[in-house]
XYZ file of C-alpha atoms in Angstrom:
564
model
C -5.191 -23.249 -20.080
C -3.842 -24.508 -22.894
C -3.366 -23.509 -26.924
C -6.993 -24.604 -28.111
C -8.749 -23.017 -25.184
C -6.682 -19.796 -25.213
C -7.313 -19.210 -29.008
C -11.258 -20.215 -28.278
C -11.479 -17.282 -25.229
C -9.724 -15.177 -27.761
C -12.193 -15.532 -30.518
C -15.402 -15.318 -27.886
C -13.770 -12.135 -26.619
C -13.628 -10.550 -30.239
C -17.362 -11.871 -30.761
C -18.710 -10.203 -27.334
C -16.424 -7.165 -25.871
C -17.678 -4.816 -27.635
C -18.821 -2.434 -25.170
C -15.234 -1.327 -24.550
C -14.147 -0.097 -27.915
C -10.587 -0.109 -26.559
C -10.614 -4.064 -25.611
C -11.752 -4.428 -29.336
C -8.995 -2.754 -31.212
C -6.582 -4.416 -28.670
C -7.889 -7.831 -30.012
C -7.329 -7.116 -33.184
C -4.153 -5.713 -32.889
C -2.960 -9.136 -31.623
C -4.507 -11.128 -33.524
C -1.219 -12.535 -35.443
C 0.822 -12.694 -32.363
C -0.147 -15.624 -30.656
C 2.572 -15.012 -27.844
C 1.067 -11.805 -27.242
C -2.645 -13.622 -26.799
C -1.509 -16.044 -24.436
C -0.227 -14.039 -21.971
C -3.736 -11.978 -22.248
C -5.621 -15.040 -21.770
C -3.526 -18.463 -20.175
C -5.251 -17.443 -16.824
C -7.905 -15.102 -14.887
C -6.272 -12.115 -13.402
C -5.355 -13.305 -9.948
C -7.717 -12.721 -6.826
C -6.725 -12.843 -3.140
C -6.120 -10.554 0.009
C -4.913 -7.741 -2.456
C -7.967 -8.314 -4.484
C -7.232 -7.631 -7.993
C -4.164 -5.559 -10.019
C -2.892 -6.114 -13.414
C -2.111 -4.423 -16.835
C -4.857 -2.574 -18.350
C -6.024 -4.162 -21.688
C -7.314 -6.944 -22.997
C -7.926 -10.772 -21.872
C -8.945 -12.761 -18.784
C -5.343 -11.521 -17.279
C -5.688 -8.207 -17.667
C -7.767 -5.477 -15.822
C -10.852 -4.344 -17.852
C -14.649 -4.021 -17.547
C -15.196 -7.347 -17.760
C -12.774 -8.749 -15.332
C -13.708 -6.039 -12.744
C -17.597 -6.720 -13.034
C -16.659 -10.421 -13.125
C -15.108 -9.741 -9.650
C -17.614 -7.810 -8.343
C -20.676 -10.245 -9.255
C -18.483 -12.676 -7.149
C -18.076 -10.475 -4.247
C -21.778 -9.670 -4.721
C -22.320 -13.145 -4.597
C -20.429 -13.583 -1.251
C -21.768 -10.547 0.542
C -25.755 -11.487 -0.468
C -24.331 -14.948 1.156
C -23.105 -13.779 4.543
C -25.025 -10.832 5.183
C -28.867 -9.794 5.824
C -30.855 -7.744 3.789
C -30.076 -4.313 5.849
C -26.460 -4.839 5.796
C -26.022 -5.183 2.327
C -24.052 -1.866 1.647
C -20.591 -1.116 0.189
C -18.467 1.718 -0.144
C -16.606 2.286 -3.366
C -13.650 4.801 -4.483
C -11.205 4.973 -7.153
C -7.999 6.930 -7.932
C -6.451 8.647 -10.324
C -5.548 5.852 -12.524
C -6.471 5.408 -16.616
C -10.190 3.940 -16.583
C -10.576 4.510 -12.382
C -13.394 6.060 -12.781
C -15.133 3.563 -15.097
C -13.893 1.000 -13.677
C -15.790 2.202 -10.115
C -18.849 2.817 -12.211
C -19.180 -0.879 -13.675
C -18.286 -1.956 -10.108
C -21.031 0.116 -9.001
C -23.396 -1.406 -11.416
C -23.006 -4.562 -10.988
C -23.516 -4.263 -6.744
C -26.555 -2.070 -7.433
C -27.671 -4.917 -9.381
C -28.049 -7.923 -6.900
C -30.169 -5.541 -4.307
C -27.332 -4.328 -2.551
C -26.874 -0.254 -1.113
C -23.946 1.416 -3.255
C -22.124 4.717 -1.220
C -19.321 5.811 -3.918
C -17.087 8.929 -3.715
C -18.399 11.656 -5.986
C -14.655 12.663 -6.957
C -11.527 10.419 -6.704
C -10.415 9.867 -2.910
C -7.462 8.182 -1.376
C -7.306 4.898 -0.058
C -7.564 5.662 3.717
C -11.189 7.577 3.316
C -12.289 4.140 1.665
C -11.354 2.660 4.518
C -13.194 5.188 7.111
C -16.519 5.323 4.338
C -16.688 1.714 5.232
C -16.541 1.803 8.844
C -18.529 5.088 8.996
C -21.469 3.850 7.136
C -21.363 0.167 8.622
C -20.727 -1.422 5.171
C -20.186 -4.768 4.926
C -17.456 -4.599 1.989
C -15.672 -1.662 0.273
C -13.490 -1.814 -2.867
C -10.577 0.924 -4.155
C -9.996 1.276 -7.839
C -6.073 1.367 -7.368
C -2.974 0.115 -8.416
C -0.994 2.086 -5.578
C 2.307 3.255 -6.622
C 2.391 0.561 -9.951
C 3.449 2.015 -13.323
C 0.655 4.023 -15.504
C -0.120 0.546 -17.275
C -1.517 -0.652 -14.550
C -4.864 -0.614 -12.567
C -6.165 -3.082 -9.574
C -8.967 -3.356 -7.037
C -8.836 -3.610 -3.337
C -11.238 -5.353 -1.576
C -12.168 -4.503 1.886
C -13.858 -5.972 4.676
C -16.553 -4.520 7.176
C -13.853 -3.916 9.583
C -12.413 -0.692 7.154
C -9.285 -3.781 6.846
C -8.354 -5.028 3.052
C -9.943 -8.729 3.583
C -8.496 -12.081 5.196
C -7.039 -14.778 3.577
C -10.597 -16.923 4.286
C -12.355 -14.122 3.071
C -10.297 -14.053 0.098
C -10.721 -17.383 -1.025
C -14.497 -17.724 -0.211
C -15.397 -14.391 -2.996
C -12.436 -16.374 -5.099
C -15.330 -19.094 -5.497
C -18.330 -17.111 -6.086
C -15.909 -15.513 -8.583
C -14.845 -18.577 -10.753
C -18.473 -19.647 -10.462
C -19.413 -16.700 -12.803
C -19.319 -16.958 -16.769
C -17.565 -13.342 -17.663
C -19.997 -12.643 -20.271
C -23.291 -14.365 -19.596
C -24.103 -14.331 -15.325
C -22.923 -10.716 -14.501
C -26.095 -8.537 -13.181
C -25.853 -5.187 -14.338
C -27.643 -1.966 -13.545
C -27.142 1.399 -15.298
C -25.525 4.456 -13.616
C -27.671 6.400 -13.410
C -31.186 4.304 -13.020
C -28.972 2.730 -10.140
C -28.812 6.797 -8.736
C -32.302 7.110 -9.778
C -33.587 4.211 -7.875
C -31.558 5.448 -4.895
C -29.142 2.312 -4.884
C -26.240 3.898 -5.685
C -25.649 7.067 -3.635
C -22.929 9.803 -3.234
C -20.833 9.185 -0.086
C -22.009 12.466 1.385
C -19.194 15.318 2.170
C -19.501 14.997 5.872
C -17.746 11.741 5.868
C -14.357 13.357 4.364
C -15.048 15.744 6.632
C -15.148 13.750 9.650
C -12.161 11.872 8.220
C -10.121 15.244 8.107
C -10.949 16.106 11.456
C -9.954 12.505 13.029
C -6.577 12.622 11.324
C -5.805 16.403 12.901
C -6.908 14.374 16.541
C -3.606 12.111 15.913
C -1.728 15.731 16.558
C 1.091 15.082 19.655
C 1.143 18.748 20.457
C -0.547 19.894 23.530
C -2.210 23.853 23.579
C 0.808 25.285 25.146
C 3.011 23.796 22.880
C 4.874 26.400 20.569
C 6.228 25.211 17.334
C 6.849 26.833 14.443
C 4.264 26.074 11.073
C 5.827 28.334 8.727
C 8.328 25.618 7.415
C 8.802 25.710 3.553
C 7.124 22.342 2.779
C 7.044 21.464 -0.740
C 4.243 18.655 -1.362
C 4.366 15.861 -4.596
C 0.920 14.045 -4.765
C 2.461 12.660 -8.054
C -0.873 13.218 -10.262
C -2.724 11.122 -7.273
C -5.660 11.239 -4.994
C -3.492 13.231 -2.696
C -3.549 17.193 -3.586
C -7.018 17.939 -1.678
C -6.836 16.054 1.669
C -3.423 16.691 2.370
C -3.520 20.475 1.502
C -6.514 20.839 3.606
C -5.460 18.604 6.697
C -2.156 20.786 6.788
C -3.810 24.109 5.881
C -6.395 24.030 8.786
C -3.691 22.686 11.296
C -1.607 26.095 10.628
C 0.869 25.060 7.671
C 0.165 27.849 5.164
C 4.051 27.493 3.666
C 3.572 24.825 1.479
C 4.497 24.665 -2.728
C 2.511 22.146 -4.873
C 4.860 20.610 -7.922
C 2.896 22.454 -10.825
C 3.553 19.107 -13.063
C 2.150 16.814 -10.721
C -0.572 18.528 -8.806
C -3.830 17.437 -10.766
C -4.745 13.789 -11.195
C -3.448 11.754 -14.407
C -3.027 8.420 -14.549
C -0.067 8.630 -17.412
C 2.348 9.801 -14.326
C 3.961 11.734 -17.474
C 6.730 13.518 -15.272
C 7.141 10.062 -13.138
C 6.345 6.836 -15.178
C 6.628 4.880 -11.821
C 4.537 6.797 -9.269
C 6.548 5.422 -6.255
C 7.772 7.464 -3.693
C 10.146 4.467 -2.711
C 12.331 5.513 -5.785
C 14.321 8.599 -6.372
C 13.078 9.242 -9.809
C 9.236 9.589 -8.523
C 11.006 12.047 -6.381
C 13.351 13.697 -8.495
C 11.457 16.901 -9.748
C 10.189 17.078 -6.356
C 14.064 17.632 -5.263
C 14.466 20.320 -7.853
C 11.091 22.317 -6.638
C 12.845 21.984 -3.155
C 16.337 23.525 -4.572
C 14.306 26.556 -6.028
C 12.027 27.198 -3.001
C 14.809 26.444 -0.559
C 12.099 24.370 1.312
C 12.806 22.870 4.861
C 10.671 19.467 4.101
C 9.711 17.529 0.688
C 6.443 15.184 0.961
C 5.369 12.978 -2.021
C 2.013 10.920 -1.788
C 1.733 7.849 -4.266
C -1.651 8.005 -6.138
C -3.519 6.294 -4.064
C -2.420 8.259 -1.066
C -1.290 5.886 1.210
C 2.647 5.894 0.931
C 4.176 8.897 1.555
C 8.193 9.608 1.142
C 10.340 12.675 2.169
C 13.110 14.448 1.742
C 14.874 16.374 4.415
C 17.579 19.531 3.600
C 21.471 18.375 5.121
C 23.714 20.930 6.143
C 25.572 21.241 2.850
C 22.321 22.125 1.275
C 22.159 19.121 0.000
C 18.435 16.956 -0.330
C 18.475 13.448 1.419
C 15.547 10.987 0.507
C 14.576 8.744 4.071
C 13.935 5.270 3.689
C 10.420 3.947 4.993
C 12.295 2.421 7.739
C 14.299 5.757 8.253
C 10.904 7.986 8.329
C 8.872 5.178 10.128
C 11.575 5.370 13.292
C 11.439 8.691 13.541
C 8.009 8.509 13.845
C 7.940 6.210 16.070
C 10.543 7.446 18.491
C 8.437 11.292 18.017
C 4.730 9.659 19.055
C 5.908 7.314 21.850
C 8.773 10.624 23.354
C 5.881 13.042 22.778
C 3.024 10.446 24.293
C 5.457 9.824 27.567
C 5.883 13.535 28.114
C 2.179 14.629 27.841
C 0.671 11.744 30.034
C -1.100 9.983 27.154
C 0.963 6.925 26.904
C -1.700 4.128 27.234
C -1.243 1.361 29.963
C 0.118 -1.692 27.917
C 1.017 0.528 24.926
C 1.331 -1.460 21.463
C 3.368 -1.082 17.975
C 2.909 -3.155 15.117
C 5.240 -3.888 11.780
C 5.703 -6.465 9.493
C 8.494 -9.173 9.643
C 10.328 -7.113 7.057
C 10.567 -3.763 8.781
C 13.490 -2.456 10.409
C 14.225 -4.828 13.402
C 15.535 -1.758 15.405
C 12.142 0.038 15.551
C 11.205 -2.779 18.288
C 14.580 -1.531 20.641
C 13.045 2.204 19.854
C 9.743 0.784 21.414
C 11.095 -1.832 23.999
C 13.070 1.554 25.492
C 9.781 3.449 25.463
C 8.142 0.159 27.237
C 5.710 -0.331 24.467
C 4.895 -4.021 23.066
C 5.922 -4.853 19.618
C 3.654 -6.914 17.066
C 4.838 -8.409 14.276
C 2.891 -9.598 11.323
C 3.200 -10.579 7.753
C 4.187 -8.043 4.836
C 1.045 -5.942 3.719
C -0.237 -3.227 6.099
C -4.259 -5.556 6.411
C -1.721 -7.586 8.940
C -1.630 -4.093 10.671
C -5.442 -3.312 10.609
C -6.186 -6.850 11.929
C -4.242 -6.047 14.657
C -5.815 -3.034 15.973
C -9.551 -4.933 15.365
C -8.374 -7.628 17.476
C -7.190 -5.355 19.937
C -10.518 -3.492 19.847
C -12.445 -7.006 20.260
C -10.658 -6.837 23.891
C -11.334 -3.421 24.785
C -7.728 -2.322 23.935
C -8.089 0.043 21.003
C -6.555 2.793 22.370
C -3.550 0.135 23.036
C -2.234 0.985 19.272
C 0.015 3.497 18.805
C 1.557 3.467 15.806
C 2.105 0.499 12.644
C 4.277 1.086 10.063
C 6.067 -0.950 7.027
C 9.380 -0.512 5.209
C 7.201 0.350 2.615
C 6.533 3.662 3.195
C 3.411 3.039 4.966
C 2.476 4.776 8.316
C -0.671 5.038 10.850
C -0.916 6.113 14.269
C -4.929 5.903 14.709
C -7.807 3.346 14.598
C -10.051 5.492 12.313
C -8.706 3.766 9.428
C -7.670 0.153 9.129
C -4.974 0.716 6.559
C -2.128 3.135 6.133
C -2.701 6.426 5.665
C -0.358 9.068 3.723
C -2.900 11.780 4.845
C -2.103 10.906 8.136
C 1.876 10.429 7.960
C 1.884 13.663 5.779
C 0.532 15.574 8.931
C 2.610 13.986 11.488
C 6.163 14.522 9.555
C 5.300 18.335 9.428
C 4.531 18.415 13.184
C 7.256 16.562 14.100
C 9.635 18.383 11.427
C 8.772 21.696 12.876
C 8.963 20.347 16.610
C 12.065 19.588 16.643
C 12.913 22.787 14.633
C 11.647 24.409 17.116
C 14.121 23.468 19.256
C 17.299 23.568 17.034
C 17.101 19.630 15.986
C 17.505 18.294 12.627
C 15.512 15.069 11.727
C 19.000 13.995 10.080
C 20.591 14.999 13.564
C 17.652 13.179 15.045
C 17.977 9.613 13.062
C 22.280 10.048 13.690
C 21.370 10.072 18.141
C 18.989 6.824 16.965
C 21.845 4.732 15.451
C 24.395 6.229 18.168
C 21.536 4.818 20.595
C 20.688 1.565 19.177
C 23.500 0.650 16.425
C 23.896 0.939 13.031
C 21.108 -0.825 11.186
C 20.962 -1.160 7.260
C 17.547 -2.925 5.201
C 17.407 -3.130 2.049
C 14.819 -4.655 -0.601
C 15.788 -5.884 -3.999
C 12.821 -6.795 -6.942
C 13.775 -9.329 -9.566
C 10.830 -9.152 -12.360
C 9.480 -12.569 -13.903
C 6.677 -11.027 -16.846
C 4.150 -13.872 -18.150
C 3.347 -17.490 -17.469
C 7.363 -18.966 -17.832
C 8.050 -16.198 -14.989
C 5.547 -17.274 -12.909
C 6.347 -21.047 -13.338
C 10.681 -19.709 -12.408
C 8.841 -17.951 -9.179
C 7.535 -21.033 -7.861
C 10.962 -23.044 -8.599
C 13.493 -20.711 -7.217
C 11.119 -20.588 -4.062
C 11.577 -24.230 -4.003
C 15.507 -24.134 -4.373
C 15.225 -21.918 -1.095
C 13.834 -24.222 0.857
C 16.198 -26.558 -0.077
C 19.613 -26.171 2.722
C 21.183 -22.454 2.484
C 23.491 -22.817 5.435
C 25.506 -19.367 4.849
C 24.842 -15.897 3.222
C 26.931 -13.633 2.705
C 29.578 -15.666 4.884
C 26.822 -15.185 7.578
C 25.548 -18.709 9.443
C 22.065 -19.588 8.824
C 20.468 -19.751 12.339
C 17.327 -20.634 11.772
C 14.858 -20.449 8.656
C 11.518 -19.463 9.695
C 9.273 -20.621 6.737
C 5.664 -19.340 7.002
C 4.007 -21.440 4.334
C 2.100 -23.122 6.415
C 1.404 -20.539 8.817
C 3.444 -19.546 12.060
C 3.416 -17.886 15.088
C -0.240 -17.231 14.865
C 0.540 -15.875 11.235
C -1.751 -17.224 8.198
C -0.333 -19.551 5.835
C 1.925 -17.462 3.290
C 5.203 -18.416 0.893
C 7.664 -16.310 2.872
C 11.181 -17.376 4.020
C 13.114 -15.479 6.795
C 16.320 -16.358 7.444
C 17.912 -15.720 10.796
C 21.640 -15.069 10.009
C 24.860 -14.685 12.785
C 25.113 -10.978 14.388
C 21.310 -10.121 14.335
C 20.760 -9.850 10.101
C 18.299 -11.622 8.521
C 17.114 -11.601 5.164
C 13.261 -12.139 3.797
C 12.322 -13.825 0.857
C 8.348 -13.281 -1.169
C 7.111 -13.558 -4.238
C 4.738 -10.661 -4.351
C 1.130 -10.652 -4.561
C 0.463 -7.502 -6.635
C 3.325 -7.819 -9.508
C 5.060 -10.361 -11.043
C 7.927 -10.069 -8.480
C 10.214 -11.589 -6.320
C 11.460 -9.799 -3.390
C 14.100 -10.034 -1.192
C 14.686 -8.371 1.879
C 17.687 -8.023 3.787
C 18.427 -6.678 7.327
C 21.993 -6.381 8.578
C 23.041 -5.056 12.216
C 27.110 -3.415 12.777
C 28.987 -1.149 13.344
C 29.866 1.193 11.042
C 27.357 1.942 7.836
C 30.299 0.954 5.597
C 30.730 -1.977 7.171
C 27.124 -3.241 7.175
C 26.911 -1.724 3.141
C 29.547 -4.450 2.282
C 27.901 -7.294 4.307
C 24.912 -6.609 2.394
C 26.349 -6.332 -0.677
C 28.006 -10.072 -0.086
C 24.840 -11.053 1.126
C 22.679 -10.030 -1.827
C 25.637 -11.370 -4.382
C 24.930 -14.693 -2.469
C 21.068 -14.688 -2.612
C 21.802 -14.007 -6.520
C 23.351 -16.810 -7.465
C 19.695 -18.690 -6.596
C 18.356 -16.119 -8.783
């Protein structure tokens, strides 16, 4: 867009968004910064598989009322389009986040609106139970009011299919259309609240559902009747002001884990984070105060939850007394080793057993499952690659095929309830597993030292270079290009091949996402991502020691810099 029709939105926004009192005195504010106004309005908020996220304020690039019910007339637009009357329903939840709850409402409104069945949450629920509302009341779309583990600034909306998956590419650019057809002001259907409740268009998802959900997450237990194992491990839990607190208490409460210790600060919901600014349990500092509860309480086992709940970190006591965070790859081999060890010794190991993570996951997770003789799947980064998977495998009678799918990302599920990852469900299983192999004098540290004695030493590591406003997004697209260009070497490492996925691979959808095949099994990833104004690089290196493979990928990631 350029200077004329950026101050013209900018003057029609002060004339017509009033209904959000906050939008208006953010208007004003800016009015004599005309840097400040362009990167509110030079484009619409982006739309695609990850639906919506940006900073809350202002502007067509922003997340507000008016962008959110702009989106949702367009999804509207495409479910009225591709679905009959009586399967015009969607599920709806929200998180913790400033203006989730509005933001749901609007949403709300706006489906109610154009004829079609609203089931919302009547408090804020995580991300997974979104994902089983959907499938449990045979919606045909579902959206989360989340921006996952992003800082307090920011809010977002995931869009989900009828499948309980976030939606396809196709999908994504279909509702894209019906979304640019709308005028943000003048074509968005709107319903009040509570005339929408009134009218018995917008309904409460009913309690039974969570219920249900609670009850299919204690199924994915690994522990057979006569199977002693001892519950009373001092677990202190983080759901870092998120959607977290009540599932995951009452999951691990009625499965026999009474020990546990809420962090005081960051037990009830807030979207300012004000004890962790960036509520990502990825990062030490989201962690931190976590750590110290664990010091005072002596606790066997930290969990965080982001606010969304479906990331979920830990941190596991050493022998020096000392607290060690795991890496998502760390936790998710564990995991994996625990369900497919456990599954082979009970009997309920399915025939042609399955495991499914994304290109940038740990490569040694598929020698953990080729020893176990289960299949591995990989797909592209974001954890709706995972959920297709299982629906596929469902299509040919194979759903109990799936065992487990997991991301470096701190994302983990090891059912087909839900058709995205599930911190409710990783929460349980790390306890169970924790106190299994308690039980029996083993350490997870002691457990994740006989993995790389097994399989080799294995280091992955991801690094996030931040491009803010419309000159970083233009320097995305160009250093993307100079990758593409010949690299031949990386950190003194031959380039063996350079798998580029943007126009689809491998059965993969299109995507602009490098891997690079290097000499002694490393690799190394390259994104820009789709939910912040990020590029991300991702590098894998296999040898023998952990010191040496921590100064390979040091000379590897001084290489990839010099692109940067």
């Amino acid at each position: 867009m350029n200077h004329s029709k950026i101050m013209e939105e900018y003057q029609r926004w002060l004339q017509k968004a009033g209904e959000d009192p906050d939008i208006i005195k953010e208007l004003l504010g800016i009015k004599n910064d005309e840097n400040k106004i362009e990167d509110a309005f030079y484009r619409d908020l982006g739309f695609g598989t990850g639906g919506l996220r940006g900073v809350i304020g202002a502007g067509t690039n922003r997340m507000n009322i008016y962008t959110v019910a702009k989106a949702s007339q367009g999804l509207a637009d495409y479910i009225i389009e591709n679905f009959p009357d009586d399967k015009r329903k969607i599920a709806v939840s929200y998180d913790s986040r400033i203006k989730s709850d509005l933001f749901a409402r609007v949403a709300s409104e706006v489906f109610a609106a154009n004829g079609i069945q609203v089931f919302i949450y009547p408090q804020l629920m995580p991300t997974p139970c979104l994902s089983y509302a959907v499938r449990a009341l045979k919606c045909a779309a579902g959206i989360m009011v989340t921006a996952s583990h992003n800082p307090s600034k920011y809010n977002g909306y995931k869009v989900y299919g009828a499948d309980g998956c976030q939606i396809t590419t196709e999908a994504a650019d279909e509702i894209l259309k019906h979304i640019e057809n709308q005028d943000i002001f003048s074509s968005i259907k709107r319903v009040n609240f509570e005339e929408g409740k009134e009218k018995k268009i917008i309904s409460y998802i009913p309690e039974e559902i969570y219920t249900s959900f609670v009850e299919e997450v204690k199924k994915q237990s690994l522990l057979k009747p006569e199977d002693k194992i001892e519950k009373d491990v001092a677990i202190v839990y983080s759901p870092l002001n998120g959607t977290g607190l009540k599932p995951v208490l009452r999951t691990l409460k009625e499965s026999g884990y009474s020990n546990i210790t809420v962090v005081k600060e960051q037990e009830m919901p807030d979207g300012n984070f004000p004890t962790c600014p960036y509520p990502n349990p990825e990062i030490e500092e989201a962690m931190s105060l976590g750590i110290k509860y664990a010091q005072e309480y002596q606790a066997d086992l930290l969990l965080a939850t982001d606010p969304d709940c479906d990331r979920v970190g830990i941190a596991i006591r050493n022998k020096e007394g000392k607290y060690c965070l795991l890496t998502g790859n760390e936790t998710g081999m564990l995991l994996l080793d625990y369900i497919c060890s456990r599954r082979q010794e009970t009997g309920s190991m399915p025939e042609d057993p399955v495991m499914v993570k994304t290109i940038v996951t740990i490569d040694m997770a598929e020698q953990i499952a080729e020893h176990y003789g289960v299949r591995t799947i990989n797909v592209l980064t974001g954890f709706k690659f995972i959920g297709e998977q299982i629906g596929l495998l469902e299509q040919q009678g194979k759903e109990s095929s799936y065992i487990f799918g997991f991301e470096e990302s701190y994302g983990y599920l090891s059912g087909s309830y839900v058709r995205d990852k599930d911190a409710v469900n990783a929460a349980f299983l790390i306890c169970e597993m924790f106190a299994y192999y308690k039980t029996r004098k083993i350490g997870l540290l002691d457990k994740l030292e006989e993995l790389y004695q097994k399989y080799g030493f294995c280091l992955n590591t991801l690094h996030s270079y931040t491009f803010e406003g419309m000159s970083g997004f233009s320097k995305m697209q160009d250093i993307m290009r100079n990758f593409r260009k010949e690299v031949t070497s990386l950190g003194g490492k031959k380039v063996l091949t350079c798998l580029d996925y943007v126009d689809g691979r491998d059965g993969l959808p299109k995507s602009d996402v490098l891997k690079y095949l290097l000499e002694d099994h490393s690799s190394v990833v390259i994104r820009p991502s789709g939910t912040e104004p990020k590029l991300k690089a991702y590098i894998s290196v296999t040898a023998d020691t952990k010191q040496q493979a921590e100064m390979l990928e040091k000379k590897i990631k001084e290489d990839l810099e010099k692109y940067l």
